[in-house]
mmCIF file with all atom_site columns, C-alpha atoms in Angstrom:
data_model
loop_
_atom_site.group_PDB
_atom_site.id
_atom_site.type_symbol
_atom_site.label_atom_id
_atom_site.label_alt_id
_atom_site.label_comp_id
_atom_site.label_asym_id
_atom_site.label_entity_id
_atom_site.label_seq_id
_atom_site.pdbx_PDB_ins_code
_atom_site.Cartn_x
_atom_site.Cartn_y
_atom_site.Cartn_z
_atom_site.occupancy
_atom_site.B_iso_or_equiv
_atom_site.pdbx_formal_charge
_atom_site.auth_seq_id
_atom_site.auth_comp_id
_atom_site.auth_asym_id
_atom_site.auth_atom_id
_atom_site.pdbx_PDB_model_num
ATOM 1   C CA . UNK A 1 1   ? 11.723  3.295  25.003 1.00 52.00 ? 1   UNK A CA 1
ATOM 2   C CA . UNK A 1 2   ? 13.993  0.584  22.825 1.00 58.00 ? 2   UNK A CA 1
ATOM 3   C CA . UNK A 1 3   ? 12.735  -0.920 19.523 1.00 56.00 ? 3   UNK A CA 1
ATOM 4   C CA . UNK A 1 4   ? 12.450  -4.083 21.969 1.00 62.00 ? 4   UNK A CA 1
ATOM 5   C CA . UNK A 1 5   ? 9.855   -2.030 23.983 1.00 60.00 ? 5   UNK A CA 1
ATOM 6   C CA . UNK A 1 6   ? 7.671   -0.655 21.269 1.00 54.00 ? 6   UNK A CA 1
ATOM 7   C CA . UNK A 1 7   ? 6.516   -4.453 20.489 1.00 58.00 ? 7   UNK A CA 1
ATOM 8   C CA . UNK A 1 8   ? 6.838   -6.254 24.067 1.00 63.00 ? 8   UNK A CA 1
ATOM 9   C CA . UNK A 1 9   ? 4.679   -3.372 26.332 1.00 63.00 ? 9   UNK A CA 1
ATOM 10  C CA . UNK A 1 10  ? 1.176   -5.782 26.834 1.00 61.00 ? 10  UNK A CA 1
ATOM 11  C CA . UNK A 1 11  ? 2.404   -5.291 30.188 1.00 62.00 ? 11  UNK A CA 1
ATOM 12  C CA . UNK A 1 12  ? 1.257   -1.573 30.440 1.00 66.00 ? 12  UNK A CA 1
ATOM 13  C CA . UNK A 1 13  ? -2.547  -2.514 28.505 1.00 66.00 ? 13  UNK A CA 1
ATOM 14  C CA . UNK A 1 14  ? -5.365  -1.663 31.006 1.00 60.00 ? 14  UNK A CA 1
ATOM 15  C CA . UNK A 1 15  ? -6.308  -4.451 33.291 1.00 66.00 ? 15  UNK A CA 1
ATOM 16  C CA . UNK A 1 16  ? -10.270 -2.935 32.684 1.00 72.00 ? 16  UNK A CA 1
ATOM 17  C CA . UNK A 1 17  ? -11.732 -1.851 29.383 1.00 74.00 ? 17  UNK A CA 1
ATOM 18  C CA . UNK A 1 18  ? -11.775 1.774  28.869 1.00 72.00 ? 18  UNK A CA 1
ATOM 19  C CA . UNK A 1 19  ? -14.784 3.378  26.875 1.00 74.00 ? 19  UNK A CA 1
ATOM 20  C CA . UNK A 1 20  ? -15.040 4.342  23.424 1.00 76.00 ? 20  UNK A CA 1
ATOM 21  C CA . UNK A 1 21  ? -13.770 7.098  22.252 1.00 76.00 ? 21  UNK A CA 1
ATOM 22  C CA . UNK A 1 22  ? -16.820 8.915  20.391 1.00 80.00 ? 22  UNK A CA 1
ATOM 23  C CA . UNK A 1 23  ? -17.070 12.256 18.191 1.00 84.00 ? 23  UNK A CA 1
ATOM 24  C CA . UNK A 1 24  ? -13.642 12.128 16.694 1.00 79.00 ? 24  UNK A CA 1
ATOM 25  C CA . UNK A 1 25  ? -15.252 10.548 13.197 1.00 86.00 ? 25  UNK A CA 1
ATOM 26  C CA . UNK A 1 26  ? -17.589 13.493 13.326 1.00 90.00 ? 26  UNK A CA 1
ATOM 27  C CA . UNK A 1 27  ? -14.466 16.332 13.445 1.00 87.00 ? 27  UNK A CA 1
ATOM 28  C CA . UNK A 1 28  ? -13.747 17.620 9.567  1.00 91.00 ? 28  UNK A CA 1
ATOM 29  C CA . UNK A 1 29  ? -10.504 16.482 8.325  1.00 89.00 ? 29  UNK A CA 1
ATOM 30  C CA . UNK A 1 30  ? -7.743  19.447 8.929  1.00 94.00 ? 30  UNK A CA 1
ATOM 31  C CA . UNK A 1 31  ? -3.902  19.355 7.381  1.00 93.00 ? 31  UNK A CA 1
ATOM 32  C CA . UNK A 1 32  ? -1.576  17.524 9.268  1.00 92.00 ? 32  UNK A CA 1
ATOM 33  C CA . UNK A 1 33  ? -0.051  21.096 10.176 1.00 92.00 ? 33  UNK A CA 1
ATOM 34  C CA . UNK A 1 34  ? -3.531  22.036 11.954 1.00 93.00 ? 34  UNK A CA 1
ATOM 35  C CA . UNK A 1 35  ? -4.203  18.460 13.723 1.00 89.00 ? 35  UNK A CA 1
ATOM 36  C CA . UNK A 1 36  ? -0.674  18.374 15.695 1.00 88.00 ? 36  UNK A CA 1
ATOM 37  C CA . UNK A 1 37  ? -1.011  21.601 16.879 1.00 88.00 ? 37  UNK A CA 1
ATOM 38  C CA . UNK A 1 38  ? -2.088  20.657 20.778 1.00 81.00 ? 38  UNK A CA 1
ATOM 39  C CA . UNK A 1 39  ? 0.921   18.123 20.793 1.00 80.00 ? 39  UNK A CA 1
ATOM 40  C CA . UNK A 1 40  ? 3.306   19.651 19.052 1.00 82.00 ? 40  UNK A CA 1
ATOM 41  C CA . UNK A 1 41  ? 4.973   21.032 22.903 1.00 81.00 ? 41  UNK A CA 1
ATOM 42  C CA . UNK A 1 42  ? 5.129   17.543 23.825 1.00 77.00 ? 42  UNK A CA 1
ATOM 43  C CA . UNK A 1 43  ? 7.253   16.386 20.825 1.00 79.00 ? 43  UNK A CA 1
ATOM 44  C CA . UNK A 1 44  ? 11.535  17.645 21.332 1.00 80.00 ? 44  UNK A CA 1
ATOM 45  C CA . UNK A 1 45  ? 12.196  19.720 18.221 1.00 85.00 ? 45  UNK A CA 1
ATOM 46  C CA . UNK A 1 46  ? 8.649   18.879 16.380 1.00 86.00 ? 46  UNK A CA 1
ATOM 47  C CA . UNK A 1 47  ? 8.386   21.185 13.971 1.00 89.00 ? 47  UNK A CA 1
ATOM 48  C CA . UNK A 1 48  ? 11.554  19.828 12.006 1.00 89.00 ? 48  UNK A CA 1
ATOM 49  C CA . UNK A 1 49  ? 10.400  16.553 12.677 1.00 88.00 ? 49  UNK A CA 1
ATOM 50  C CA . UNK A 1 50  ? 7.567   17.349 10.753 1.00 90.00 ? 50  UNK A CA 1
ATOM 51  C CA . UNK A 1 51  ? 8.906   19.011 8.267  1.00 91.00 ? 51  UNK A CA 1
ATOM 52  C CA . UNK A 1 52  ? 11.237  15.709 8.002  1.00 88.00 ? 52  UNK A CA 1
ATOM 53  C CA . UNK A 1 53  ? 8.170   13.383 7.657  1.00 87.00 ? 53  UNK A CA 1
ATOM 54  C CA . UNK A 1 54  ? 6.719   15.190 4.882  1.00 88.00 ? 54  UNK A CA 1
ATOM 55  C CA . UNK A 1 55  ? 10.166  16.165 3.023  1.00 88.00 ? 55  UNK A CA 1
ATOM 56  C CA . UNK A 1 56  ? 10.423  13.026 0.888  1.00 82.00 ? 56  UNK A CA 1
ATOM 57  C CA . UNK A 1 57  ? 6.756   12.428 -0.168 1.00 83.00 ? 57  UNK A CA 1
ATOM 58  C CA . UNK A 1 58  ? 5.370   13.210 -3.443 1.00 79.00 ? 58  UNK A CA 1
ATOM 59  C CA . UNK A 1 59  ? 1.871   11.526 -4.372 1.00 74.00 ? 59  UNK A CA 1
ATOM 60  C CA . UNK A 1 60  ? 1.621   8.435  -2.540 1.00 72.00 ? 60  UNK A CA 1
ATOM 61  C CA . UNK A 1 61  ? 0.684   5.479  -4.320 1.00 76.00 ? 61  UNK A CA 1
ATOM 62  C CA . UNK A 1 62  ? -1.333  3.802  -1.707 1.00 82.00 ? 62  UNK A CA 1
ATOM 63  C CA . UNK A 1 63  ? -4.095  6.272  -2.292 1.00 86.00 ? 63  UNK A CA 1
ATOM 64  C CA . UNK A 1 64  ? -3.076  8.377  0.758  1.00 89.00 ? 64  UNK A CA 1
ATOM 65  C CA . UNK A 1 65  ? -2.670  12.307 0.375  1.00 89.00 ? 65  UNK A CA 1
ATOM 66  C CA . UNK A 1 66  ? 0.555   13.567 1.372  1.00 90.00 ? 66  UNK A CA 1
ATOM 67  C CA . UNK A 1 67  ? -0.509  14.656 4.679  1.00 92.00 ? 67  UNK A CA 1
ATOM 68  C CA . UNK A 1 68  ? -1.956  10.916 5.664  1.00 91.00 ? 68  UNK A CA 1
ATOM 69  C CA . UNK A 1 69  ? 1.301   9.207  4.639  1.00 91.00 ? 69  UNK A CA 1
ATOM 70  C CA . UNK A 1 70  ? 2.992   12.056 6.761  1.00 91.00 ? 70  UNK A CA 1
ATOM 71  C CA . UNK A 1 71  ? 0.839   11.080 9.631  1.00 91.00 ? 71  UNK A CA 1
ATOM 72  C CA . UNK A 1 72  ? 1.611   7.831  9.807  1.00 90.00 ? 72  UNK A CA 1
ATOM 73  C CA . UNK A 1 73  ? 5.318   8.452  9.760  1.00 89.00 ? 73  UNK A CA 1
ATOM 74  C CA . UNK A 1 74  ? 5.096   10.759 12.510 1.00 88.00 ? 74  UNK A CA 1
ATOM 75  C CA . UNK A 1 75  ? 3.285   8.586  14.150 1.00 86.00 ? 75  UNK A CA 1
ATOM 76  C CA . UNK A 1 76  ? 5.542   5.533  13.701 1.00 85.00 ? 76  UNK A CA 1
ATOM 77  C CA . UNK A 1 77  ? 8.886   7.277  14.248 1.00 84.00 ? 77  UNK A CA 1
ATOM 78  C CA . UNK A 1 78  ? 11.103  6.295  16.927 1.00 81.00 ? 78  UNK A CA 1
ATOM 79  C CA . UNK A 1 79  ? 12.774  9.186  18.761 1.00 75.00 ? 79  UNK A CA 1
ATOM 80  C CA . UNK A 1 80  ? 16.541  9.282  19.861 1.00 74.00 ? 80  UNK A CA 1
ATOM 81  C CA . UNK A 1 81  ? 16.857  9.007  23.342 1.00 69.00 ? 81  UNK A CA 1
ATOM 82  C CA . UNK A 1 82  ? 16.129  10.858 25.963 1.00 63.00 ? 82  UNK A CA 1
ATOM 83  C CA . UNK A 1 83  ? 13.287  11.975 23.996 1.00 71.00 ? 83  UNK A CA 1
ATOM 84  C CA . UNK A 1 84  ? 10.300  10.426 24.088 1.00 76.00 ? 84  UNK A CA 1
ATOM 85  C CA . UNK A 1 85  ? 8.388   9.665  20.581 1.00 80.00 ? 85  UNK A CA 1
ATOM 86  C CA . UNK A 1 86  ? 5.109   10.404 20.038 1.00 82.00 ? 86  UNK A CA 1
ATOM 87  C CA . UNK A 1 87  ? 3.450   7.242  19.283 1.00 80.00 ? 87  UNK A CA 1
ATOM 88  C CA . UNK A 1 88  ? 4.736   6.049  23.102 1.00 79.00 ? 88  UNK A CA 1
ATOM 89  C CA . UNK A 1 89  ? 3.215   9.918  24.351 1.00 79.00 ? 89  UNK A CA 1
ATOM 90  C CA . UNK A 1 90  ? 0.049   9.186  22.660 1.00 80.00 ? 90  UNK A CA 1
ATOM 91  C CA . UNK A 1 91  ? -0.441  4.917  23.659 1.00 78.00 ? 91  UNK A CA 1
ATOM 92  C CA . UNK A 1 92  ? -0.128  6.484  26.964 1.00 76.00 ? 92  UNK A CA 1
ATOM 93  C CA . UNK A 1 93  ? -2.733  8.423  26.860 1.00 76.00 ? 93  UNK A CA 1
ATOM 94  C CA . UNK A 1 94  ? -4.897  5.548  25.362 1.00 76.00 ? 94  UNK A CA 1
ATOM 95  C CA . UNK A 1 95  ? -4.390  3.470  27.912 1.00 76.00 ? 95  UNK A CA 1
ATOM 96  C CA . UNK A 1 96  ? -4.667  5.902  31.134 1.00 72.00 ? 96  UNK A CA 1
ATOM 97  C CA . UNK A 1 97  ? -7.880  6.221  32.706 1.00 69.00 ? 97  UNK A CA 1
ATOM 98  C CA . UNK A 1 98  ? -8.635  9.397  32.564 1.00 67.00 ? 98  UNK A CA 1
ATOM 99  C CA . UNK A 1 99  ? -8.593  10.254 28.891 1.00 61.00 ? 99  UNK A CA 1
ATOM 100 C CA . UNK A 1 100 ? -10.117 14.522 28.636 1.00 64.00 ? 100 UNK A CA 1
ATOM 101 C CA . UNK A 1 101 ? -6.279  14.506 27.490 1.00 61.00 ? 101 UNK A CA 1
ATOM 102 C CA . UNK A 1 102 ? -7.199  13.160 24.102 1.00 59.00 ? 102 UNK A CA 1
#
């Protein structure tokens, strides 16, 4: 997936509206480490990925902990090619219909 891609994909949105996703609000909040486990064999080379995202951040000043801003860049990282990146792996998911994945 190109930079190009990441903004222009309304093309691969469910034609039908998929249900809420309910009980993830009610799940404690766990270190980044702990909440990536279950993808982290979906990700090429994630643990130094991760270890990348959080390398460079000292106390946010958006009023994020380190973990959260960490998050976000993993989340928002685009992946050298062939490799997929996570936030395409996980819109995926969103959008297929069966979601037990999540």
């Amino acid at each position: 997936m190109s930079i190009i891609d990441r903004f222009i994909d309304a093309d691969k949105e469910p034609t039908r509206p998929r249900m809420p996703i309910e009980g993830y609000e009610k799940k404690p909040l766990v270190s980044l480490e702990e909440a990536v486990q279950k993808v982290k064999d979906l990700v090429h080379d994630f643990d130094r990925i991760l270890w990348l995202t959080k390398r460079d951040l000292t106390t946010p000043v958006d009023g994020l902990n380190i973990d959260e801003s960490a998050a976000i860049r993993l989340y928002t990282l685009q992946w050298s090619q062939p490799y997929e990146s996570l936030y395409a792996q996980l819109n995926r998911t969103l959008r297929a219909e069966l979601r037990e994945q999540l």
